[in-house]
GROMACS .gro file of C-alpha atoms in nm:
model
  511
    1UNK     CA    1   0.000   0.000   0.000
    2UNK     CA    2   0.158   0.327  -0.111
    3UNK     CA    3  -0.070   0.571   0.069
    4UNK     CA    4   0.091   0.834   0.290
    5UNK     CA    5  -0.119   1.047   0.521
    6UNK     CA    6  -0.180   1.409   0.415
    7UNK     CA    7  -0.189   1.682   0.678
    8UNK     CA    8  -0.505   1.884   0.734
    9UNK     CA    9  -0.601   2.061   0.413
   10UNK     CA   10  -0.896   2.274   0.304
   11UNK     CA   11  -1.084   2.083   0.032
   12UNK     CA   12  -1.240   2.262  -0.265
   13UNK     CA   13  -1.596   2.189  -0.366
   14UNK     CA   14  -1.685   1.928  -0.621
   15UNK     CA   15  -2.005   1.803  -0.779
   16UNK     CA   16  -2.067   1.432  -0.813
   17UNK     CA   17  -1.918   1.393  -1.160
   18UNK     CA   18  -1.731   1.066  -1.160
   19UNK     CA   19  -1.584   1.084  -1.507
   20UNK     CA   20  -1.483   0.771  -1.692
   21UNK     CA   21  -1.597   0.519  -1.430
   22UNK     CA   22  -1.491   0.704  -1.116
   23UNK     CA   23  -1.144   0.785  -1.245
   24UNK     CA   24  -1.129   1.142  -1.124
   25UNK     CA   25  -1.294   1.415  -0.928
   26UNK     CA   26  -1.388   1.672  -1.189
   27UNK     CA   27  -1.631   1.951  -1.120
   28UNK     CA   28  -1.770   2.255  -1.288
   29UNK     CA   29  -1.608   2.508  -1.060
   30UNK     CA   30  -1.272   2.333  -1.039
   31UNK     CA   31  -1.186   2.397  -1.401
   32UNK     CA   32  -1.264   2.765  -1.348
   33UNK     CA   33  -1.111   2.776  -1.002
   34UNK     CA   34  -0.886   3.072  -1.070
   35UNK     CA   35  -1.177   3.308  -1.130
   36UNK     CA   36  -1.404   3.183  -0.852
   37UNK     CA   37  -1.394   3.341  -0.510
   38UNK     CA   38  -1.288   3.142  -0.203
   39UNK     CA   39  -1.553   2.962   0.000
   40UNK     CA   40  -1.772   3.219   0.180
   41UNK     CA   41  -1.821   3.247   0.555
   42UNK     CA   42  -2.129   3.090   0.709
   43UNK     CA   43  -2.452   3.243   0.581
   44UNK     CA   44  -2.669   3.457   0.805
   45UNK     CA   45  -3.035   3.372   0.862
   46UNK     CA   46  -3.143   3.639   0.610
   47UNK     CA   47  -2.904   3.509   0.346
   48UNK     CA   48  -3.032   3.156   0.392
   49UNK     CA   49  -3.389   3.280   0.354
   50UNK     CA   50  -3.303   3.464   0.032
   51UNK     CA   51  -3.114   3.170  -0.114
   52UNK     CA   52  -3.397   2.931  -0.035
   53UNK     CA   53  -3.640   3.153  -0.224
   54UNK     CA   54  -3.409   3.177  -0.522
   55UNK     CA   55  -3.322   2.807  -0.527
   56UNK     CA   56  -3.693   2.714  -0.525
   57UNK     CA   57  -3.777   2.919  -0.836
   58UNK     CA   58  -3.756   2.614  -1.060
   59UNK     CA   59  -4.050   2.468  -0.871
   60UNK     CA   60  -4.245   2.784  -0.786
   61UNK     CA   61  -4.222   2.929  -1.135
   62UNK     CA   62  -4.133   3.280  -1.018
   63UNK     CA   63  -3.856   3.501  -1.153
   64UNK     CA   64  -3.537   3.628  -0.994
   65UNK     CA   65  -3.641   3.990  -1.047
   66UNK     CA   66  -3.974   3.940  -0.874
   67UNK     CA   67  -3.812   3.750  -0.587
   68UNK     CA   68  -3.536   4.005  -0.524
   69UNK     CA   69  -3.769   4.304  -0.554
   70UNK     CA   70  -4.017   4.148  -0.313
   71UNK     CA   71  -3.735   4.065  -0.071
   72UNK     CA   72  -3.627   4.431  -0.072
   73UNK     CA   73  -3.985   4.556  -0.031
   74UNK     CA   74  -4.002   4.348   0.287
   75UNK     CA   75  -3.738   4.578   0.432
   76UNK     CA   76  -3.430   4.367   0.365
   77UNK     CA   77  -3.106   4.516   0.235
   78UNK     CA   78  -2.922   4.301  -0.019
   79UNK     CA   79  -2.543   4.326  -0.028
   80UNK     CA   80  -2.332   4.234  -0.328
   81UNK     CA   81  -2.144   3.961  -0.140
   82UNK     CA   82  -2.477   3.802  -0.040
   83UNK     CA   83  -2.582   3.786  -0.404
   84UNK     CA   84  -2.243   3.643  -0.498
   85UNK     CA   85  -2.291   3.366  -0.246
   86UNK     CA   86  -2.635   3.290  -0.390
   87UNK     CA   87  -2.484   3.279  -0.739
   88UNK     CA   88  -2.212   3.044  -0.619
   89UNK     CA   89  -2.462   2.805  -0.463
   90UNK     CA   90  -2.696   2.811  -0.763
   91UNK     CA   91  -2.403   2.733  -0.995
   92UNK     CA   92  -2.292   2.457  -0.764
   93UNK     CA   93  -2.626   2.280  -0.811
   94UNK     CA   94  -2.652   2.348  -1.185
   95UNK     CA   95  -2.912   2.624  -1.164
   96UNK     CA   96  -2.733   2.839  -1.419
   97UNK     CA   97  -3.036   3.021  -1.559
   98UNK     CA   98  -3.132   3.175  -1.226
   99UNK     CA   99  -2.769   3.249  -1.137
  100UNK     CA  100  -2.737   3.446  -1.462
  101UNK     CA  101  -3.063   3.628  -1.390
  102UNK     CA  102  -2.916   3.751  -1.060
  103UNK     CA  103  -2.614   3.892  -1.243
  104UNK     CA  104  -2.841   4.061  -1.499
  105UNK     CA  105  -3.045   4.208  -1.211
  106UNK     CA  106  -2.722   4.339  -1.057
  107UNK     CA  107  -2.611   4.485  -1.392
  108UNK     CA  108  -2.935   4.682  -1.432
  109UNK     CA  109  -2.869   4.839  -1.093
  110UNK     CA  110  -2.516   4.941  -1.193
  111UNK     CA  111  -2.349   4.716  -0.937
  112UNK     CA  112  -1.982   4.709  -1.027
  113UNK     CA  113  -1.844   4.377  -1.146
  114UNK     CA  114  -1.492   4.262  -1.068
  115UNK     CA  115  -1.281   4.063  -1.314
  116UNK     CA  116  -1.394   3.753  -1.131
  117UNK     CA  117  -1.759   3.852  -1.168
  118UNK     CA  118  -1.719   3.910  -1.541
  119UNK     CA  119  -1.562   3.567  -1.585
  120UNK     CA  120  -1.844   3.401  -1.393
  121UNK     CA  121  -2.100   3.590  -1.599
  122UNK     CA  122  -1.934   3.481  -1.924
  123UNK     CA  123  -1.934   3.122  -1.799
  124UNK     CA  124  -2.305   3.142  -1.717
  125UNK     CA  125  -2.390   3.300  -2.053
  126UNK     CA  126  -2.218   3.013  -2.235
  127UNK     CA  127  -2.423   2.760  -2.039
  128UNK     CA  128  -2.759   2.936  -2.065
  129UNK     CA  129  -2.743   3.113  -2.402
  130UNK     CA  130  -2.470   2.924  -2.583
  131UNK     CA  131  -2.115   2.981  -2.707
  132UNK     CA  132  -2.203   3.251  -2.967
  133UNK     CA  133  -2.361   3.463  -2.692
  134UNK     CA  134  -2.054   3.414  -2.472
  135UNK     CA  135  -1.827   3.518  -2.759
  136UNK     CA  136  -2.040   3.827  -2.819
  137UNK     CA  137  -2.018   3.917  -2.449
  138UNK     CA  138  -1.640   3.871  -2.451
  139UNK     CA  139  -1.594   4.076  -2.767
  140UNK     CA  140  -1.804   4.355  -2.616
  141UNK     CA  141  -1.575   4.391  -2.315
  142UNK     CA  142  -1.329   4.677  -2.305
  143UNK     CA  143  -0.964   4.576  -2.367
  144UNK     CA  144  -0.868   4.593  -1.999
  145UNK     CA  145  -1.157   4.362  -1.916
  146UNK     CA  146  -1.035   4.105  -2.169
  147UNK     CA  147  -0.788   3.975  -1.917
  148UNK     CA  148  -0.661   3.648  -1.771
  149UNK     CA  149  -0.997   3.584  -1.601
  150UNK     CA  150  -1.229   3.638  -1.895
  151UNK     CA  151  -0.993   3.466  -2.139
  152UNK     CA  152  -0.987   3.170  -1.901
  153UNK     CA  153  -1.367   3.160  -1.885
  154UNK     CA  154  -1.399   3.163  -2.263
  155UNK     CA  155  -1.136   2.891  -2.300
  156UNK     CA  156  -1.322   2.682  -2.043
  157UNK     CA  157  -1.644   2.723  -2.243
  158UNK     CA  158  -1.474   2.605  -2.562
  159UNK     CA  159  -1.323   2.304  -2.386
  160UNK     CA  160  -1.651   2.209  -2.221
  161UNK     CA  161  -1.819   2.218  -2.562
  162UNK     CA  162  -1.535   2.015  -2.720
  163UNK     CA  163  -1.468   2.297  -2.966
  164UNK     CA  164  -1.108   2.186  -3.011
  165UNK     CA  165  -1.008   2.417  -3.298
  166UNK     CA  166  -1.130   2.730  -3.121
  167UNK     CA  167  -0.986   2.613  -2.788
  168UNK     CA  168  -0.637   2.555  -2.927
  169UNK     CA  169  -0.643   2.888  -3.114
  170UNK     CA  170  -0.748   3.075  -2.800
  171UNK     CA  171  -0.484   2.892  -2.595
  172UNK     CA  172  -0.218   3.024  -2.835
  173UNK     CA  173  -0.360   3.375  -2.794
  174UNK     CA  174  -0.348   3.338  -2.417
  175UNK     CA  175   0.013   3.228  -2.443
  176UNK     CA  176   0.098   3.528  -2.664
  177UNK     CA  177  -0.057   3.768  -2.413
  178UNK     CA  178   0.136   3.604  -2.128
  179UNK     CA  179  -0.192   3.513  -1.954
  180UNK     CA  180  -0.094   3.146  -1.919
  181UNK     CA  181  -0.167   2.984  -1.584
  182UNK     CA  182  -0.231   2.635  -1.458
  183UNK     CA  183  -0.599   2.700  -1.540
  184UNK     CA  184  -0.519   2.727  -1.911
  185UNK     CA  185  -0.331   2.399  -1.910
  186UNK     CA  186  -0.603   2.234  -1.698
  187UNK     CA  187  -0.865   2.333  -1.954
  188UNK     CA  188  -0.666   2.187  -2.243
  189UNK     CA  189  -0.593   1.867  -2.049
  190UNK     CA  190  -0.964   1.831  -1.974
  191UNK     CA  191  -1.037   1.878  -2.344
  192UNK     CA  192  -0.794   1.597  -2.429
  193UNK     CA  193  -0.969   1.370  -2.179
  194UNK     CA  194  -1.310   1.449  -2.331
  195UNK     CA  195  -1.168   1.377  -2.678
  196UNK     CA  196  -1.044   1.036  -2.556
  197UNK     CA  197  -0.681   1.139  -2.589
  198UNK     CA  198  -0.552   1.086  -2.231
  199UNK     CA  199  -0.202   1.010  -2.361
  200UNK     CA  200  -0.160   1.383  -2.438
  201UNK     CA  201  -0.202   1.487  -2.074
  202UNK     CA  202   0.134   1.373  -1.920
  203UNK     CA  203   0.343   1.569  -2.176
  204UNK     CA  204   0.149   1.886  -2.084
  205UNK     CA  205   0.223   1.829  -1.716
  206UNK     CA  206   0.593   1.795  -1.799
  207UNK     CA  207   0.571   2.120  -1.996
  208UNK     CA  208   0.419   2.292  -1.691
  209UNK     CA  209   0.700   2.164  -1.472
  210UNK     CA  210   0.959   2.278  -1.723
  211UNK     CA  211   0.811   2.628  -1.727
  212UNK     CA  212   0.767   2.627  -1.348
  213UNK     CA  213   0.388   2.672  -1.375
  214UNK     CA  214   0.214   2.575  -1.054
  215UNK     CA  215   0.048   2.233  -1.052
  216UNK     CA  216  -0.286   2.278  -0.880
  217UNK     CA  217  -0.497   2.012  -0.714
  218UNK     CA  218  -0.699   1.985  -1.032
  219UNK     CA  219  -0.381   1.941  -1.237
  220UNK     CA  220  -0.280   1.644  -1.027
  221UNK     CA  221  -0.632   1.503  -1.041
  222UNK     CA  222  -0.655   1.518  -1.419
  223UNK     CA  223  -0.300   1.377  -1.444
  224UNK     CA  224  -0.405   1.082  -1.226
  225UNK     CA  225  -0.714   1.038  -1.439
  226UNK     CA  226  -0.512   1.021  -1.759
  227UNK     CA  227  -0.306   0.729  -1.623
  228UNK     CA  228  -0.624   0.558  -1.502
  229UNK     CA  229  -0.779   0.585  -1.848
  230UNK     CA  230  -0.459   0.446  -1.999
  231UNK     CA  231  -0.485   0.144  -1.768
  232UNK     CA  232  -0.165   0.244  -1.586
  233UNK     CA  233  -0.248   0.203  -1.216
  234UNK     CA  234   0.121   0.233  -1.129
  235UNK     CA  235   0.121   0.571  -1.303
  236UNK     CA  236  -0.175   0.678  -1.087
  237UNK     CA  237   0.016   0.575  -0.775
  238UNK     CA  238   0.330   0.759  -0.890
  239UNK     CA  239   0.133   1.081  -0.922
  240UNK     CA  240  -0.017   1.027  -0.578
  241UNK     CA  241   0.327   0.972  -0.431
  242UNK     CA  242   0.443   1.299  -0.587
  243UNK     CA  243   0.146   1.483  -0.438
  244UNK     CA  244   0.207   1.351  -0.088
  245UNK     CA  245   0.585   1.394  -0.107
  246UNK     CA  246   0.690   1.695   0.101
  247UNK     CA  247   0.326   1.733   0.209
  248UNK     CA  248   0.226   1.957  -0.079
  249UNK     CA  249  -0.065   2.195  -0.029
  250UNK     CA  250  -0.240   2.033  -0.324
  251UNK     CA  251  -0.326   1.727  -0.116
  252UNK     CA  252  -0.686   1.714   0.009
  253UNK     CA  253  -0.984   1.482   0.012
  254UNK     CA  254  -1.021   1.501  -0.366
  255UNK     CA  255  -0.672   1.351  -0.399
  256UNK     CA  256  -0.787   1.042  -0.214
  257UNK     CA  257  -1.111   1.041  -0.413
  258UNK     CA  258  -0.917   1.020  -0.738
  259UNK     CA  259  -0.695   0.742  -0.608
  260UNK     CA  260  -0.996   0.552  -0.473
  261UNK     CA  261  -1.172   0.598  -0.807
  262UNK     CA  262  -0.885   0.432  -0.990
  263UNK     CA  263  -0.879   0.143  -0.743
  264UNK     CA  264  -1.256   0.097  -0.773
  265UNK     CA  265  -1.235   0.105  -1.152
  266UNK     CA  266  -0.979  -0.176  -1.157
  267UNK     CA  267  -1.153  -0.372  -0.880
  268UNK     CA  268  -0.870  -0.333  -0.627
  269UNK     CA  269  -1.116  -0.357  -0.341
  270UNK     CA  270  -0.880  -0.364  -0.043
  271UNK     CA  271  -0.682  -0.063  -0.164
  272UNK     CA  272  -1.003   0.121  -0.251
  273UNK     CA  273  -1.159   0.076   0.093
  274UNK     CA  274  -0.836   0.176   0.271
  275UNK     CA  275  -0.820   0.491   0.059
  276UNK     CA  276  -1.184   0.574   0.130
  277UNK     CA  277  -1.112   0.566   0.505
  278UNK     CA  278  -0.833   0.819   0.450
  279UNK     CA  279  -1.066   1.027   0.234
  280UNK     CA  280  -1.317   1.043   0.517
  281UNK     CA  281  -1.046   1.152   0.762
  282UNK     CA  282  -0.965   1.447   0.533
  283UNK     CA  283  -1.314   1.601   0.564
  284UNK     CA  284  -1.228   1.892   0.791
  285UNK     CA  285  -1.524   2.125   0.738
  286UNK     CA  286  -1.893   2.072   0.658
  287UNK     CA  287  -1.918   1.977   0.292
  288UNK     CA  288  -2.168   1.741   0.133
  289UNK     CA  289  -1.961   1.653  -0.173
  290UNK     CA  290  -1.703   1.423  -0.012
  291UNK     CA  291  -1.983   1.226   0.153
  292UNK     CA  292  -2.153   1.195  -0.186
  293UNK     CA  293  -1.836   1.040  -0.327
  294UNK     CA  294  -1.797   0.806  -0.032
  295UNK     CA  295  -2.154   0.683  -0.062
  296UNK     CA  296  -2.123   0.630  -0.437
  297UNK     CA  297  -1.790   0.450  -0.412
  298UNK     CA  298  -1.913   0.219  -0.134
  299UNK     CA  299  -2.224   0.137  -0.336
  300UNK     CA  300  -2.005   0.050  -0.635
  301UNK     CA  301  -1.809  -0.181  -0.405
  302UNK     CA  302  -2.145  -0.326  -0.293
  303UNK     CA  303  -2.062  -0.246   0.071
  304UNK     CA  304  -2.413  -0.198   0.208
  305UNK     CA  305  -2.301  -0.143   0.569
  306UNK     CA  306  -2.069   0.142   0.476
  307UNK     CA  307  -2.335   0.296   0.252
  308UNK     CA  308  -2.575   0.310   0.546
  309UNK     CA  309  -2.310   0.437   0.788
  310UNK     CA  310  -2.194   0.723   0.565
  311UNK     CA  311  -2.554   0.813   0.476
  312UNK     CA  312  -2.628   0.854   0.847
  313UNK     CA  313  -2.313   1.062   0.897
  314UNK     CA  314  -2.415   1.287   0.608
  315UNK     CA  315  -2.766   1.339   0.742
  316UNK     CA  316  -2.644   1.413   1.094
  317UNK     CA  317  -2.380   1.660   0.973
  318UNK     CA  318  -2.624   1.907   0.819
  319UNK     CA  319  -2.939   2.079   0.935
  320UNK     CA  320  -3.109   1.996   0.606
  321UNK     CA  321  -3.050   1.699   0.377
  322UNK     CA  322  -3.050   1.847   0.027
  323UNK     CA  323  -3.232   1.702  -0.272
  324UNK     CA  324  -2.895   1.625  -0.429
  325UNK     CA  325  -2.795   1.425  -0.121
  326UNK     CA  326  -3.122   1.233  -0.131
  327UNK     CA  327  -3.062   1.148  -0.496
  328UNK     CA  328  -2.714   1.018  -0.417
  329UNK     CA  329  -2.840   0.815  -0.122
  330UNK     CA  330  -3.129   0.665  -0.317
  331UNK     CA  331  -2.902   0.573  -0.609
  332UNK     CA  332  -2.665   0.399  -0.369
  333UNK     CA  333  -2.940   0.209  -0.187
  334UNK     CA  334  -3.081   0.088  -0.518
  335UNK     CA  335  -2.736  -0.019  -0.632
  336UNK     CA  336  -2.678  -0.234  -0.321
  337UNK     CA  337  -3.030  -0.377  -0.373
  338UNK     CA  338  -3.170  -0.235  -0.050
  339UNK     CA  339  -3.512  -0.169  -0.198
  340UNK     CA  340  -3.679  -0.148   0.142
  341UNK     CA  341  -3.425   0.121   0.226
  342UNK     CA  342  -3.510   0.300  -0.099
  343UNK     CA  343  -3.877   0.302  -0.005
  344UNK     CA  344  -3.814   0.437   0.347
  345UNK     CA  345  -3.567   0.700   0.230
  346UNK     CA  346  -3.803   0.820  -0.043
  347UNK     CA  347  -4.091   0.847   0.203
  348UNK     CA  348  -3.862   1.044   0.434
  349UNK     CA  349  -3.775   1.283   0.150
  350UNK     CA  350  -4.140   1.327   0.051
  351UNK     CA  351  -4.236   1.420   0.407
  352UNK     CA  352  -3.956   1.677   0.440
  353UNK     CA  353  -3.902   1.827   0.094
  354UNK     CA  354  -3.986   2.194   0.040
  355UNK     CA  355  -4.070   2.130  -0.324
  356UNK     CA  356  -4.123   1.811  -0.525
  357UNK     CA  357  -3.809   1.751  -0.732
  358UNK     CA  358  -3.894   1.501  -1.005
  359UNK     CA  359  -3.526   1.407  -1.034
  360UNK     CA  360  -3.547   1.244  -0.690
  361UNK     CA  361  -3.855   1.049  -0.796
  362UNK     CA  362  -3.675   0.946  -1.115
  363UNK     CA  363  -3.395   0.787  -0.914
  364UNK     CA  364  -3.651   0.571  -0.732
  365UNK     CA  365  -3.836   0.488  -1.053
  366UNK     CA  366  -3.509   0.394  -1.223
  367UNK     CA  367  -3.410   0.176  -0.929
  368UNK     CA  368  -3.741  -0.007  -0.931
  369UNK     CA  369  -3.731  -0.062  -1.307
  370UNK     CA  370  -3.381  -0.210  -1.289
  371UNK     CA  371  -3.526  -0.472  -1.056
  372UNK     CA  372  -3.833  -0.522  -1.279
  373UNK     CA  373  -4.063  -0.369  -1.016
  374UNK     CA  374  -4.281  -0.200  -1.277
  375UNK     CA  375  -4.592  -0.168  -1.058
  376UNK     CA  376  -4.395   0.011  -0.786
  377UNK     CA  377  -4.232   0.239  -1.043
  378UNK     CA  378  -4.570   0.328  -1.193
  379UNK     CA  379  -4.711   0.411  -0.849
  380UNK     CA  380  -4.426   0.655  -0.785
  381UNK     CA  381  -4.480   0.809  -1.129
  382UNK     CA  382  -4.855   0.855  -1.085
  383UNK     CA  383  -4.799   1.005  -0.741
  384UNK     CA  384  -4.536   1.243  -0.881
  385UNK     CA  385  -4.781   1.364  -1.147
  386UNK     CA  386  -5.027   1.454  -0.871
  387UNK     CA  387  -4.764   1.645  -0.670
  388UNK     CA  388  -4.564   1.817  -0.941
  389UNK     CA  389  -4.596   1.986  -1.278
  390UNK     CA  390  -4.284   1.807  -1.399
  391UNK     CA  391  -4.075   1.793  -1.604
  392UNK     CA  392  -4.147   1.427  -1.678
  393UNK     CA  393  -3.963   1.369  -2.005
  394UNK     CA  394  -3.676   1.191  -1.828
  395UNK     CA  395  -3.931   0.979  -1.639
  396UNK     CA  396  -4.091   0.870  -1.964
  397UNK     CA  397  -3.744   0.796  -2.102
  398UNK     CA  398  -3.678   0.559  -1.809
  399UNK     CA  399  -3.996   0.364  -1.882
  400UNK     CA  400  -3.924   0.366  -2.255
  401UNK     CA  401  -3.578   0.212  -2.204
  402UNK     CA  402  -3.723  -0.052  -1.971
  403UNK     CA  403  -3.990  -0.152  -2.224
  404UNK     CA  404  -3.733  -0.167  -2.505
  405UNK     CA  405  -3.515  -0.405  -2.304
  406UNK     CA  406  -3.817  -0.627  -2.245
  407UNK     CA  407  -3.927  -0.604  -2.609
  408UNK     CA  408  -4.255  -0.434  -2.517
  409UNK     CA  409  -4.227  -0.201  -2.813
  410UNK     CA  410  -4.589  -0.081  -2.818
  411UNK     CA  411  -4.551   0.053  -2.463
  412UNK     CA  412  -4.207   0.192  -2.540
  413UNK     CA  413  -4.341   0.379  -2.843
  414UNK     CA  414  -4.627   0.525  -2.639
  415UNK     CA  415  -4.372   0.661  -2.390
  416UNK     CA  416  -4.173   0.817  -2.673
  417UNK     CA  417  -4.484   0.968  -2.831
  418UNK     CA  418  -4.585   1.121  -2.499
  419UNK     CA  419  -4.235   1.258  -2.442
  420UNK     CA  420  -4.218   1.403  -2.793
  421UNK     CA  421  -4.550   1.580  -2.740
  422UNK     CA  422  -4.411   1.772  -2.443
  423UNK     CA  423  -4.218   2.093  -2.483
  424UNK     CA  424  -4.037   2.099  -2.151
  425UNK     CA  425  -3.685   1.996  -2.251
  426UNK     CA  426  -3.444   1.942  -2.538
  427UNK     CA  427  -3.425   1.568  -2.465
  428UNK     CA  428  -3.374   1.327  -2.754
  429UNK     CA  429  -3.365   0.946  -2.736
  430UNK     CA  430  -3.026   0.776  -2.750
  431UNK     CA  431  -2.917   0.641  -3.087
  432UNK     CA  432  -2.918   0.287  -2.945
  433UNK     CA  433  -3.286   0.321  -2.853
  434UNK     CA  434  -3.375   0.452  -3.198
  435UNK     CA  435  -3.193   0.162  -3.363
  436UNK     CA  436  -3.361  -0.090  -3.130
  437UNK     CA  437  -3.703   0.048  -3.228
  438UNK     CA  438  -3.630   0.041  -3.600
  439UNK     CA  439  -3.470  -0.305  -3.600
  440UNK     CA  440  -3.777  -0.441  -3.421
  441UNK     CA  441  -4.013  -0.281  -3.670
  442UNK     CA  442  -3.799  -0.412  -3.957
  443UNK     CA  443  -3.817  -0.767  -3.819
  444UNK     CA  444  -4.192  -0.735  -3.769
  445UNK     CA  445  -4.231  -0.565  -4.112
  446UNK     CA  446  -4.426  -0.299  -3.922
  447UNK     CA  447  -4.417   0.007  -4.148
  448UNK     CA  448  -4.703   0.178  -3.967
  449UNK     CA  449  -4.523   0.196  -3.632
  450UNK     CA  450  -4.193   0.275  -3.805
  451UNK     CA  451  -4.362   0.584  -3.951
  452UNK     CA  452  -4.504   0.674  -3.608
  453UNK     CA  453  -4.153   0.655  -3.466
  454UNK     CA  454  -4.022   0.867  -3.755
  455UNK     CA  455  -4.280   1.139  -3.681
  456UNK     CA  456  -4.173   1.145  -3.313
  457UNK     CA  457  -3.808   1.175  -3.407
  458UNK     CA  458  -3.884   1.449  -3.656
  459UNK     CA  459  -4.066   1.644  -3.386
  460UNK     CA  460  -3.764   1.604  -3.160
  461UNK     CA  461  -3.532   1.725  -3.440
  462UNK     CA  462  -3.317   1.413  -3.429
  463UNK     CA  463  -3.368   1.277  -3.779
  464UNK     CA  464  -3.056   1.210  -3.984
  465UNK     CA  465  -2.953   0.994  -4.278
  466UNK     CA  466  -2.919   0.689  -4.054
  467UNK     CA  467  -3.278   0.725  -3.928
  468UNK     CA  468  -3.405   0.755  -4.285
  469UNK     CA  469  -3.202   0.449  -4.381
  470UNK     CA  470  -3.353   0.246  -4.098
  471UNK     CA  471  -3.703   0.357  -4.196
  472UNK     CA  472  -3.647   0.258  -4.557
  473UNK     CA  473  -3.511  -0.081  -4.446
  474UNK     CA  474  -3.849  -0.147  -4.286
  475UNK     CA  475  -4.020  -0.073  -4.618
  476UNK     CA  476  -3.782  -0.311  -4.795
  477UNK     CA  477  -3.839  -0.585  -4.535
  478UNK     CA  478  -4.215  -0.545  -4.573
  479UNK     CA  479  -4.186  -0.563  -4.952
  480UNK     CA  480  -4.357  -0.226  -4.985
  481UNK     CA  481  -4.300   0.069  -5.212
  482UNK     CA  482  -4.397   0.428  -5.154
  483UNK     CA  483  -4.554   0.662  -5.405
  484UNK     CA  484  -4.417   0.969  -5.229
  485UNK     CA  485  -4.103   1.137  -5.356
  486UNK     CA  486  -3.862   0.987  -5.105
  487UNK     CA  487  -3.566   1.190  -5.223
  488UNK     CA  488  -3.758   1.516  -5.194
  489UNK     CA  489  -3.879   1.416  -4.850
  490UNK     CA  490  -3.522   1.358  -4.735
  491UNK     CA  491  -3.366   1.665  -4.895
  492UNK     CA  492  -3.645   1.887  -4.765
  493UNK     CA  493  -3.507   1.859  -4.411
  494UNK     CA  494  -3.152   1.930  -4.524
  495UNK     CA  495  -3.012   1.577  -4.515
  496UNK     CA  496  -2.746   1.484  -4.768
  497UNK     CA  497  -2.826   1.166  -4.959
  498UNK     CA  498  -2.533   0.930  -4.898
  499UNK     CA  499  -2.451   0.639  -5.132
  500UNK     CA  500  -2.598   0.396  -4.878
  501UNK     CA  501  -2.915   0.600  -4.856
  502UNK     CA  502  -2.931   0.624  -5.235
  503UNK     CA  503  -2.933   0.244  -5.258
  504UNK     CA  504  -3.216   0.222  -5.006
  505UNK     CA  505  -3.419   0.480  -5.202
  506UNK     CA  506  -3.382   0.276  -5.519
  507UNK     CA  507  -3.497  -0.039  -5.343
  508UNK     CA  508  -3.805   0.126  -5.199
  509UNK     CA  509  -3.901   0.290  -5.527
  510UNK     CA  510  -3.839  -0.022  -5.738
  511UNK     CA  511  -3.995  -0.303  -5.536
   0.00000   0.00000   0.00000
């Protein structure tokens, strides 16, 4: 066992994003760490009340402007740092739209933005409005505001969107302006990981060392991840040894999380559990994230006792158990097949929740469906419909996938049709599901349902040449021809007729 004990360190926050089968601790704010403020002091009662109102907007349907204006009319004074803390928390839980609305509310009231604020705003714009809007915002900044922070935010947006050409071009510009920091390298390394090119990460780390650029905690984490993805567990351990050598400040609970993730991935159970104990010892201040990782790792190791123990520690450590925590706990209980525990935990959440989060219900529904408990899953769904306005597209997708696996294609298609009729998300079915539908209809020579599926996919804007090809294969299998102008139908939606598709068209029009 190569683990050395780190001294007390202050851990940074991290969402539960276990990339590439638990190989690293990667989180939204980590990659933009250099333009995010340090963790704030404990919130006052007024701040908590304001944040709770803002965080509930997704369920209540109100707006940020209405909420803030009403809060002020009640006699409360809102400080900039209080709003910044609300923004930080909303970003932490993926509520980017409302976080951006706060910044727009601040802008209208001429509240001065720091370089850090501008970078955060650019980051939020890219997530809510898209990359072109973020580029427009960046280009509209005065030259002195186009600095290390805002350049870093734009680079992060490119890397997140896997826009490699733009990312590499901007990285060169950052280098030319002497704005290069560990953040810039971290972004590019993360891009390489997302492009399935982990072998390009270690050379970048060596370049950083050569140029004496500081290796941050995230740098070490992504470096460890690259070795894990390459199947080099000894490389992972070498990086860990370097981190712990001389008790570097970069060592914290996330370091152990990355090491444990590699051990879990390669089924090194004893090493994984020893590392998880050390991870738990590194939790020095109240933070839900490390407990989320512990619970998830123990569930992957099928250690039911440890799942229950850490769940209880998490609940007792905080005044309120968040919806995110409940989702993590429920996922873990389902994974270790404690379905009675799932039921009790879900009932506990329902009795305490301030608003009905359908994502929590979806975890329970998904858990039941994995164990073929369809009746129980349907009961939760019907109850959720009574208590919430949705969204339910992801719920329908869970049932659809279950029915596909069990070859109940009529029910699966009904779920898809219902989902396609809703306008509450940009969800599209996975390509594997589409192919499973079409292959079934081809085998059954069921042109009618193949056309129904096609209409659903067209409504969801996910029709391409492959979908047309699969549809035409069903016609061929059924020995049918179509009098419609197939080519015109295809070209009308802007799809290029490939040679393969051309052959299918000829078959359908000649049979």
